[in-house]
mmCIF file of C-alpha atoms and ligand atoms in Angstrom:
data_model
loop_
_atom_site.group_PDB
_atom_site.id
_atom_site.type_symbol
_atom_site.label_atom_id
_atom_site.label_comp_id
_atom_site.label_asym_id
_atom_site.label_seq_id
_atom_site.Cartn_x
_atom_site.Cartn_y
_atom_site.Cartn_z
ATOM 1 C CA MET A 1 45.927 13.855 -2.832
ATOM 2 C CA LEU A 2 49.084 13.188 -0.881
ATOM 3 C CA ILE A 3 51.561 15.906 0.047
ATOM 4 C CA ASP A 4 54.931 14.264 -0.450
ATOM 5 C CA GLY A 5 57.073 15.679 2.360
ATOM 6 C CA LYS A 6 59.932 13.416 1.382
ATOM 7 C CA GLU A 7 60.121 14.890 -2.098
ATOM 8 C CA ILE A 8 59.784 18.506 -0.916
ATOM 9 C CA SER A 9 62.441 17.981 1.749
ATOM 10 C CA LYS A 10 64.807 16.470 -0.821
ATOM 11 C CA LYS A 11 64.577 19.672 -2.830
ATOM 12 C CA ILE A 12 65.175 21.809 0.280
ATOM 13 C CA LEU A 13 68.227 19.745 1.253
ATOM 14 C CA GLU A 14 69.651 20.249 -2.248
ATOM 15 C CA GLU A 15 69.141 24.008 -1.938
ATOM 16 C CA ILE A 16 70.787 24.010 1.487
ATOM 17 C CA SER A 17 73.693 21.984 0.171
ATOM 18 C CA ASN A 18 74.264 24.620 -2.546
ATOM 19 C CA ASP A 19 74.064 27.487 -0.024
ATOM 20 C CA LEU A 20 76.488 25.719 2.259
ATOM 21 C CA HIS A 21 79.413 26.089 -0.130
ATOM 22 C CA GLN A 22 79.322 29.857 0.294
ATOM 23 C CA ILE A 23 78.611 29.744 4.044
ATOM 24 C CA SER A 24 81.511 27.320 4.608
ATOM 25 C CA LYS A 25 83.779 29.501 2.478
ATOM 26 C CA ASN A 26 82.898 32.564 4.547
ATOM 27 C CA LEU A 27 83.340 30.684 7.831
ATOM 28 C CA GLY A 28 86.513 28.888 6.804
ATOM 29 C CA ARG A 29 84.916 25.645 8.051
ATOM 30 C CA SER A 30 81.660 23.694 7.776
ATOM 31 C CA PRO A 31 78.711 24.810 9.899
ATOM 32 C CA ALA A 32 78.469 22.606 12.991
ATOM 33 C CA LEU A 33 75.571 21.212 15.002
ATOM 34 C CA SER A 34 75.901 19.584 18.437
ATOM 35 C CA ILE A 35 73.055 17.302 19.465
ATOM 36 C CA ILE A 36 72.730 16.493 23.148
ATOM 37 C CA LEU A 37 71.112 13.205 24.101
ATOM 38 C CA ILE A 38 70.418 12.430 27.747
ATOM 39 C CA GLY A 39 69.560 8.799 28.437
ATOM 40 C CA ASN A 40 68.735 6.298 25.701
ATOM 41 C CA ASN A 41 65.173 6.762 24.488
ATOM 42 C CA PRO A 42 64.934 4.482 21.382
ATOM 43 C CA ALA A 43 62.737 6.921 19.416
ATOM 44 C CA SER A 44 65.223 9.732 20.138
ATOM 45 C CA GLU A 45 68.052 7.525 18.908
ATOM 46 C CA SER A 46 66.317 7.047 15.564
ATOM 47 C CA TYR A 47 65.476 10.773 15.170
ATOM 48 C CA ILE A 48 69.098 11.663 15.902
ATOM 49 C CA LYS A 49 70.298 9.145 13.348
ATOM 50 C CA ALA A 50 68.127 10.830 10.712
ATOM 51 C CA LYS A 51 69.339 14.304 11.746
ATOM 52 C CA LEU A 52 73.003 13.302 11.575
ATOM 53 C CA LYS A 53 72.438 11.637 8.206
ATOM 54 C CA ALA A 54 70.922 14.871 6.867
ATOM 55 C CA CYS A 55 73.880 16.836 8.289
ATOM 56 C CA SER A 56 76.384 14.743 6.402
ATOM 57 C CA LYS A 57 74.264 14.886 3.236
ATOM 58 C CA VAL A 58 74.269 18.692 3.102
ATOM 59 C CA GLY A 59 77.763 19.304 4.507
ATOM 60 C CA ILE A 60 77.049 20.218 8.135
ATOM 61 C CA LYS A 61 79.397 18.789 10.770
ATOM 62 C CA GLY A 62 77.004 17.002 13.099
ATOM 63 C CA GLU A 63 78.117 15.582 16.439
ATOM 64 C CA LEU A 64 76.226 13.660 19.090
ATOM 65 C CA ILE A 65 77.070 14.236 22.746
ATOM 66 C CA ARG A 66 75.647 11.594 25.079
ATOM 67 C CA PHE A 67 74.988 11.873 28.792
ATOM 68 C CA GLU A 68 73.728 9.279 31.249
ATOM 69 C CA SER A 69 70.148 9.838 32.415
ATOM 70 C CA ASP A 70 71.352 10.548 35.975
ATOM 71 C CA ILE A 71 73.686 13.387 34.878
ATOM 72 C CA ASP A 72 73.998 16.160 37.452
ATOM 73 C CA LYS A 73 72.270 19.358 36.364
ATOM 74 C CA ASN A 74 75.333 21.518 37.101
ATOM 75 C CA ILE A 75 77.673 19.315 35.100
ATOM 76 C CA LEU A 76 75.222 19.502 32.212
ATOM 77 C CA LYS A 77 75.117 23.278 32.541
ATOM 78 C CA ASP A 78 78.945 23.439 32.319
ATOM 79 C CA GLU A 79 78.967 21.133 29.286
ATOM 80 C CA ILE A 80 76.351 23.237 27.507
ATOM 81 C CA ASN A 81 78.280 26.381 28.427
ATOM 82 C CA ASN A 82 81.384 24.928 26.779
ATOM 83 C CA LEU A 83 79.348 24.506 23.589
ATOM 84 C CA ASN A 84 77.904 28.026 23.969
ATOM 85 C CA ASN A 85 81.445 29.424 24.177
ATOM 86 C CA ASN A 86 82.891 27.306 21.379
ATOM 87 C CA ASP A 87 83.106 29.476 18.241
ATOM 88 C CA ASP A 88 83.295 26.371 16.068
ATOM 89 C CA ILE A 89 79.777 25.269 17.099
ATOM 90 C CA ASP A 90 76.891 27.074 15.403
ATOM 91 C CA GLY A 91 73.855 25.153 16.603
ATOM 92 C CA ILE A 92 72.965 23.269 19.782
ATOM 93 C CA LEU A 93 69.980 20.960 19.992
ATOM 94 C CA LEU A 94 68.734 19.238 23.115
ATOM 95 C CA GLN A 95 66.947 16.084 21.986
ATOM 96 C CA LEU A 96 63.569 15.862 23.718
ATOM 97 C CA PRO A 97 62.115 14.344 25.791
ATOM 98 C CA ILE A 98 64.740 14.344 28.547
ATOM 99 C CA PRO A 99 64.559 12.086 31.631
ATOM 100 C CA LYS A 100 61.978 13.127 34.217
ATOM 101 C CA ASN A 101 64.608 13.747 36.923
ATOM 102 C CA LEU A 102 65.664 16.879 35.025
ATOM 103 C CA ASN A 103 63.582 20.015 34.523
ATOM 104 C CA GLU A 104 63.215 20.378 30.751
ATOM 105 C CA ARG A 105 62.515 24.133 30.796
ATOM 106 C CA GLU A 106 65.507 24.806 33.052
ATOM 107 C CA ILE A 107 67.906 22.795 30.856
ATOM 108 C CA ILE A 108 66.661 24.414 27.617
ATOM 109 C CA GLU A 109 67.472 27.838 29.094
ATOM 110 C CA PHE A 110 71.144 26.795 29.465
ATOM 111 C CA ILE A 111 71.451 26.992 25.660
ATOM 112 C CA ASP A 112 72.711 30.262 24.174
ATOM 113 C CA PRO A 113 69.627 31.611 22.319
ATOM 114 C CA THR A 114 71.800 32.531 19.306
ATOM 115 C CA LYS A 115 72.679 28.820 18.955
ATOM 116 C CA ASP A 116 69.209 27.487 19.886
ATOM 117 C CA VAL A 117 68.353 26.037 16.464
ATOM 118 C CA ASP A 118 65.210 24.359 17.853
ATOM 119 C CA GLY A 119 63.860 27.791 18.844
ATOM 120 C CA LEU A 120 62.825 26.623 22.316
ATOM 121 C CA THR A 121 64.522 29.088 24.693
ATOM 122 C CA SER A 122 62.206 31.690 26.227
ATOM 123 C CA GLU A 123 64.024 34.413 24.328
ATOM 124 C CA ASN A 124 63.375 32.728 20.985
ATOM 125 C CA ILE A 125 59.750 31.901 21.884
ATOM 126 C CA GLY A 126 59.357 35.608 22.666
ATOM 127 C CA PHE A 127 60.828 36.636 19.317
ATOM 128 C CA LEU A 128 58.477 34.253 17.512
ATOM 129 C CA ASN A 129 55.399 35.426 19.381
ATOM 130 C CA SER A 130 56.232 39.058 18.713
ATOM 131 C CA GLY A 131 56.266 38.345 14.988
ATOM 132 C CA ASN A 132 60.027 38.637 14.610
ATOM 133 C CA PRO A 133 61.345 35.051 14.767
ATOM 134 C CA ARG A 134 65.035 34.226 15.165
ATOM 135 C CA PHE A 135 64.774 30.431 14.922
ATOM 136 C CA ILE A 136 61.416 28.851 14.102
ATOM 137 C CA PRO A 137 61.022 25.371 15.668
ATOM 138 C CA ALA A 138 61.692 22.940 12.844
ATOM 139 C CA THR A 139 58.322 21.150 12.735
ATOM 140 C CA PRO A 140 56.120 24.276 12.460
ATOM 141 C CA PHE A 141 58.743 25.728 10.088
ATOM 142 C CA GLY A 142 58.407 22.580 7.944
ATOM 143 C CA ILE A 143 54.614 22.801 7.928
ATOM 144 C CA MET A 144 54.728 26.475 6.851
ATOM 145 C CA GLU A 145 57.155 25.467 4.108
ATOM 146 C CA ILE A 146 54.739 22.745 2.937
ATOM 147 C CA PHE A 147 52.004 25.406 2.633
ATOM 148 C CA ARG A 148 54.343 27.718 0.747
ATOM 149 C CA ARG A 149 55.704 25.138 -1.666
ATOM 150 C CA ALA A 150 52.339 23.435 -2.255
ATOM 151 C CA GLY A 151 50.783 26.833 -3.064
ATOM 152 C CA ILE A 152 48.302 26.661 -0.168
ATOM 153 C CA ASN A 153 47.144 30.188 0.659
ATOM 154 C CA LEU A 154 46.587 30.794 4.351
ATOM 155 C CA PRO A 155 45.071 34.287 4.564
ATOM 156 C CA SER A 156 41.529 34.148 5.967
ATOM 157 C CA LYS A 157 41.510 30.315 6.136
ATOM 158 C CA LYS A 158 39.862 28.684 9.148
ATOM 159 C CA VAL A 159 42.443 26.482 10.843
ATOM 160 C CA VAL A 160 42.229 24.036 13.732
ATOM 161 C CA ILE A 161 45.432 22.884 15.424
ATOM 162 C CA ILE A 162 45.038 19.978 17.837
ATOM 163 C CA GLY A 163 47.897 20.026 20.383
ATOM 164 C CA ARG A 164 49.427 22.982 22.248
ATOM 165 C CA SER A 165 53.048 21.948 22.885
ATOM 166 C CA ASN A 166 55.898 24.477 22.777
ATOM 167 C CA ILE A 167 57.532 22.491 20.001
ATOM 168 C CA VAL A 168 54.580 22.178 17.587
ATOM 169 C CA GLY A 169 51.120 23.542 18.412
ATOM 170 C CA ARG A 170 51.924 26.902 20.015
ATOM 171 C CA PRO A 171 54.579 28.106 17.551
ATOM 172 C CA LEU A 172 52.387 26.957 14.660
ATOM 173 C CA PHE A 173 49.495 28.944 16.126
ATOM 174 C CA ALA A 174 51.750 32.040 16.261
ATOM 175 C CA LEU A 175 52.943 31.565 12.687
ATOM 176 C CA MET A 176 49.586 30.820 11.065
ATOM 177 C CA SER A 177 47.709 33.560 12.910
ATOM 178 C CA GLY A 178 50.541 36.075 12.475
ATOM 179 C CA ARG A 179 50.827 38.938 10.034
ATOM 180 C CA GLY A 180 53.410 37.253 7.768
ATOM 181 C CA LYS A 181 52.924 37.098 4.010
ATOM 182 C CA ASN A 182 51.348 33.668 3.806
ATOM 183 C CA SER A 183 49.750 33.736 7.294
ATOM 184 C CA ASN A 184 46.713 35.651 8.553
ATOM 185 C CA SER A 185 44.608 32.549 9.174
ATOM 186 C CA THR A 186 41.970 32.399 11.872
ATOM 187 C CA VAL A 187 43.286 29.684 14.137
ATOM 188 C CA THR A 188 41.661 27.649 16.913
ATOM 189 C CA LEU A 189 44.036 25.790 19.233
ATOM 190 C CA CYS A 190 42.513 22.613 20.677
ATOM 191 C CA HIS A 191 43.937 20.284 23.333
ATOM 192 C CA SER A 192 43.031 17.418 25.628
ATOM 193 C CA LYS A 193 40.537 19.514 27.590
ATOM 194 C CA THR A 194 38.671 20.599 24.442
ATOM 195 C CA LYS A 195 35.134 19.221 24.502
ATOM 196 C CA ASN A 196 33.595 17.972 21.269
ATOM 197 C CA LEU A 197 36.579 18.329 18.953
ATOM 198 C CA SER A 198 34.413 17.703 15.862
ATOM 199 C CA GLU A 199 32.497 20.892 16.504
ATOM 200 C CA PHE A 200 35.719 22.768 15.657
ATOM 201 C CA THR A 201 37.330 20.475 13.071
ATOM 202 C CA LEU A 202 34.183 20.194 10.916
ATOM 203 C CA LYS A 203 34.290 23.940 10.225
ATOM 204 C CA ALA A 204 38.005 24.065 9.401
ATOM 205 C CA ASP A 205 39.625 24.500 5.979
ATOM 206 C CA ILE A 206 42.865 23.121 7.429
ATOM 207 C CA VAL A 207 43.205 20.682 10.342
ATOM 208 C CA ILE A 208 46.576 19.937 11.918
ATOM 209 C CA ALA A 209 46.859 17.036 14.347
ATOM 210 C CA ALA A 210 49.862 17.135 16.709
ATOM 211 C CA THR A 211 48.887 15.114 19.760
ATOM 212 C CA GLY A 212 50.629 11.726 19.893
ATOM 213 C CA SER A 213 47.133 10.281 20.228
ATOM 214 C CA ILE A 214 46.343 7.733 17.510
ATOM 215 C CA ASN A 215 43.131 8.308 15.472
ATOM 216 C CA ILE A 216 42.396 11.626 17.172
ATOM 217 C CA LEU A 217 41.010 12.709 13.789
ATOM 218 C CA ASN A 218 39.020 10.676 11.276
ATOM 219 C CA GLY A 219 37.130 11.322 8.051
ATOM 220 C CA SER A 220 33.811 11.998 9.794
ATOM 221 C CA MET A 221 35.427 14.911 11.651
ATOM 222 C CA ILE A 222 36.461 17.001 8.632
ATOM 223 C CA LYS A 223 34.540 18.792 5.910
ATOM 224 C CA ASN A 224 34.855 17.737 2.266
ATOM 225 C CA GLY A 225 38.039 19.081 0.691
ATOM 226 C CA ALA A 226 39.747 20.070 3.938
ATOM 227 C CA ILE A 227 43.543 19.993 4.093
ATOM 228 C CA VAL A 228 44.902 17.641 6.755
ATOM 229 C CA ILE A 229 48.396 17.819 8.209
ATOM 230 C CA ASP A 230 49.324 14.832 10.357
ATOM 231 C CA VAL A 231 52.239 15.630 12.665
ATOM 232 C CA GLY A 232 51.954 12.574 14.927
ATOM 233 C CA ILE A 233 54.593 9.890 14.962
ATOM 234 C CA ASN A 234 53.429 6.881 16.946
ATOM 235 C CA ARG A 235 54.937 3.411 17.157
ATOM 236 C CA VAL A 236 52.525 0.500 16.990
ATOM 237 C CA GLU A 237 53.458 -3.153 17.244
ATOM 238 C CA ASP A 238 53.850 -4.941 13.929
ATOM 239 C CA GLU A 239 55.281 -8.432 14.106
ATOM 240 C CA SER A 240 55.603 -8.633 10.327
ATOM 241 C CA ARG A 241 58.413 -6.069 10.459
ATOM 242 C CA LYS A 242 61.997 -6.682 11.476
ATOM 243 C CA SER A 243 61.878 -3.745 13.886
ATOM 244 C CA GLY A 244 58.695 -5.171 15.495
ATOM 245 C CA TYR A 245 56.809 -1.898 15.017
ATOM 246 C CA LYS A 246 55.452 0.469 12.392
ATOM 247 C CA LEU A 247 54.932 4.219 12.469
ATOM 248 C CA VAL A 248 51.464 5.744 12.274
ATOM 249 C CA GLY A 249 50.243 9.303 12.624
ATOM 250 C CA ASP A 250 47.503 10.852 14.731
ATOM 251 C CA VAL A 251 45.011 10.725 11.855
ATOM 252 C CA ASP A 252 42.966 7.717 10.756
ATOM 253 C CA PHE A 253 44.423 7.847 7.259
ATOM 254 C CA GLU A 254 42.036 5.400 5.550
ATOM 255 C CA SER A 255 38.833 7.237 6.469
ATOM 256 C CA THR A 256 40.341 10.677 5.849
ATOM 257 C CA LYS A 257 42.396 10.408 2.653
ATOM 258 C CA ASP A 258 39.506 10.541 0.156
ATOM 259 C CA LYS A 259 37.558 13.251 1.923
ATOM 260 C CA ALA A 260 40.551 15.562 2.325
ATOM 261 C CA SER A 261 41.771 17.523 -0.698
ATOM 262 C CA LEU A 262 45.349 17.200 0.548
ATOM 263 C CA ILE A 263 46.844 15.091 3.326
ATOM 264 C CA THR A 264 50.346 14.419 4.626
ATOM 265 C CA PRO A 265 51.168 10.726 5.123
ATOM 266 C CA VAL A 266 53.040 9.203 8.069
ATOM 267 C CA PRO A 267 55.804 8.377 7.457
ATOM 268 C CA GLY A 268 56.924 10.649 4.607
ATOM 269 C CA GLY A 269 55.006 13.843 5.422
ATOM 270 C CA VAL A 270 55.937 16.285 8.160
ATOM 271 C CA GLY A 271 58.839 14.161 9.524
ATOM 272 C CA PRO A 272 61.310 14.728 6.662
ATOM 273 C CA MET A 273 60.308 18.403 6.496
ATOM 274 C CA THR A 274 61.247 18.797 10.163
ATOM 275 C CA ILE A 275 64.724 17.484 9.479
ATOM 276 C CA ALA A 276 65.188 19.691 6.412
ATOM 277 C CA MET A 277 64.165 22.836 8.311
ATOM 278 C CA LEU A 278 66.497 21.978 11.176
ATOM 279 C CA MET A 279 69.305 21.994 8.612
ATOM 280 C CA LYS A 280 68.054 25.379 7.435
ATOM 281 C CA ASN A 281 68.178 26.702 11.005
ATOM 282 C CA VAL A 282 71.760 25.480 11.412
ATOM 283 C CA CYS A 283 72.698 27.349 8.204
ATOM 284 C CA ASN A 284 71.005 30.471 9.539
ATOM 285 C CA ALA A 285 72.851 30.106 12.833
ATOM 286 C CA ALA A 286 76.139 29.785 10.946
ATOM 287 C CA ARG A 287 75.264 32.946 9.024
ATOM 288 C CA LYS A 288 74.625 34.547 12.431
ATOM 289 C CA VAL A 289 71.016 35.574 11.779
HETATM 290 P P1 NDP B 301 53.127 16.762 23.563
HETATM 291 O O1 NDP B 301 52.830 15.521 24.328
HETATM 292 O O2 NDP B 301 54.120 17.737 24.088
HETATM 293 O O3 NDP B 301 51.773 17.553 23.327
HETATM 294 C C1 NDP B 301 50.633 16.893 22.890
HETATM 295 C C2 NDP B 301 49.496 17.864 22.809
HETATM 296 O O4 NDP B 301 48.358 17.167 22.304
HETATM 297 C C3 NDP B 301 49.079 18.474 24.148
HETATM 298 O O5 NDP B 301 48.737 19.825 23.987
HETATM 299 C C4 NDP B 301 47.852 17.655 24.546
HETATM 300 O O6 NDP B 301 46.908 18.370 25.307
HETATM 301 C C5 NDP B 301 47.255 17.327 23.185
HETATM 302 N N1 NDP B 301 46.509 16.080 23.230
HETATM 303 C C6 NDP B 301 46.951 14.863 23.612
HETATM 304 N N2 NDP B 301 45.960 13.954 23.537
HETATM 305 C C7 NDP B 301 44.879 14.635 23.088
HETATM 306 C C8 NDP B 301 43.552 14.263 22.810
HETATM 307 N N3 NDP B 301 43.141 13.001 22.974
HETATM 308 N N4 NDP B 301 42.693 15.213 22.368
HETATM 309 C C9 NDP B 301 43.102 16.484 22.188
HETATM 310 N N5 NDP B 301 44.350 16.902 22.430
HETATM 311 C C10 NDP B 301 45.237 15.975 22.882
HETATM 312 O O7 NDP B 301 53.532 16.258 22.102
HETATM 313 P P2 NDP B 301 54.376 16.955 20.928
HETATM 314 O O8 NDP B 301 53.731 18.210 20.508
HETATM 315 O O9 NDP B 301 55.807 16.945 21.250
HETATM 316 O O10 NDP B 301 54.161 15.852 19.788
HETATM 317 C C11 NDP B 301 52.883 15.546 19.291
HETATM 318 C C12 NDP B 301 53.020 14.426 18.273
HETATM 319 O O11 NDP B 301 53.803 14.887 17.191
HETATM 320 C C13 NDP B 301 53.739 13.183 18.787
HETATM 321 O O12 NDP B 301 53.192 12.056 18.132
HETATM 322 C C14 NDP B 301 55.167 13.384 18.335
HETATM 323 O O13 NDP B 301 55.853 12.165 18.181
HETATM 324 C C15 NDP B 301 54.937 14.058 17.010
HETATM 325 N N6 NDP B 301 56.030 14.876 16.569
HETATM 326 C C16 NDP B 301 56.370 14.757 15.265
HETATM 327 C C17 NDP B 301 57.350 15.519 14.735
HETATM 328 C C18 NDP B 301 57.653 15.378 13.298
HETATM 329 O O14 NDP B 301 58.716 15.775 12.865
HETATM 330 N N7 NDP B 301 56.728 14.846 12.490
HETATM 331 C C19 NDP B 301 58.118 16.456 15.548
HETATM 332 C C20 NDP B 301 57.619 16.603 16.899
HETATM 333 C C21 NDP B 301 56.619 15.807 17.386
HETATM 334 P P3 NDP B 301 47.231 18.951 26.780
HETATM 335 O O15 NDP B 301 48.088 20.160 26.558
HETATM 336 O O16 NDP B 301 45.901 19.294 27.329
HETATM 337 O O17 NDP B 301 47.940 17.859 27.508
#
């Protein structure tokens, strides 16, 4: 059966929109999110478009701040500092990836952790790993919300996460293996150096693929009735479409869909949940969590 992330996210956005009336009343203005884009990565452009659309849907003031890819690091630091010090900005998001000439970790640390709605500063990673999160990165947050709303119980489940990035795999590992109410899973974190992936995935009740590697998981690699969460968003050429490409996940959907008890599609699974939970983080930032 499919997990309809689009439908779940619609519900969450409605809830956020209702909450926002009170938050805006208390603030005397709408919550505000600044998105920083460096360079002109086409995939980033389309993610930002979706984020700004969600902002206007729920009543968040979203703004995009663009910089050329050769921006000087110190100028960028000053610009981010201006946002840090601006009381009318609640959330700051650096759209990743950034051009290779800049050090991603260094730039992320310029963001005030109390406005870091992507949860990527070292301070916020530390909070998350100590079981006391301030901002949970939106994609893992969205996946946890799927489990909660779909009534999937995590305690004592065997979980395999494929991918160990700071934005998806690692925070998800912390959340699912943590002591939270619907957590307490036994989690194995796999990556590109893992040998014989099937050895791990075949034993798992839940498999999460977050690699950017197409068909990293197929039906022969999971047990009957496993739950499969496909985080990947990959562009493949498709001349029949106006855009010239279509989006596919990391999972070979056709061979997996009937063997899995539940599976998230791409598009329409984790993607819309990520956007909804980003909106939630902006609300929390505006409430000064
Ligand atoms: P990264 O490139 O930062 O990390 C990818 C991870 O996958 C790494 O840990 C890497 O291992 C591992 N990996 C890559 N290839 C393989 C392989 N063949 N076998 C096993 N492990 C592998 O990617 P992100 O985490 O940022 O994104 C992952 C995917 O999720 C992408 O497709 C991205 O577009 C998508 N994404 C989707 C979002 C959504 O909202 N749905 C949000 C964010 C990302 P190693 O560490 O050894 O290099």
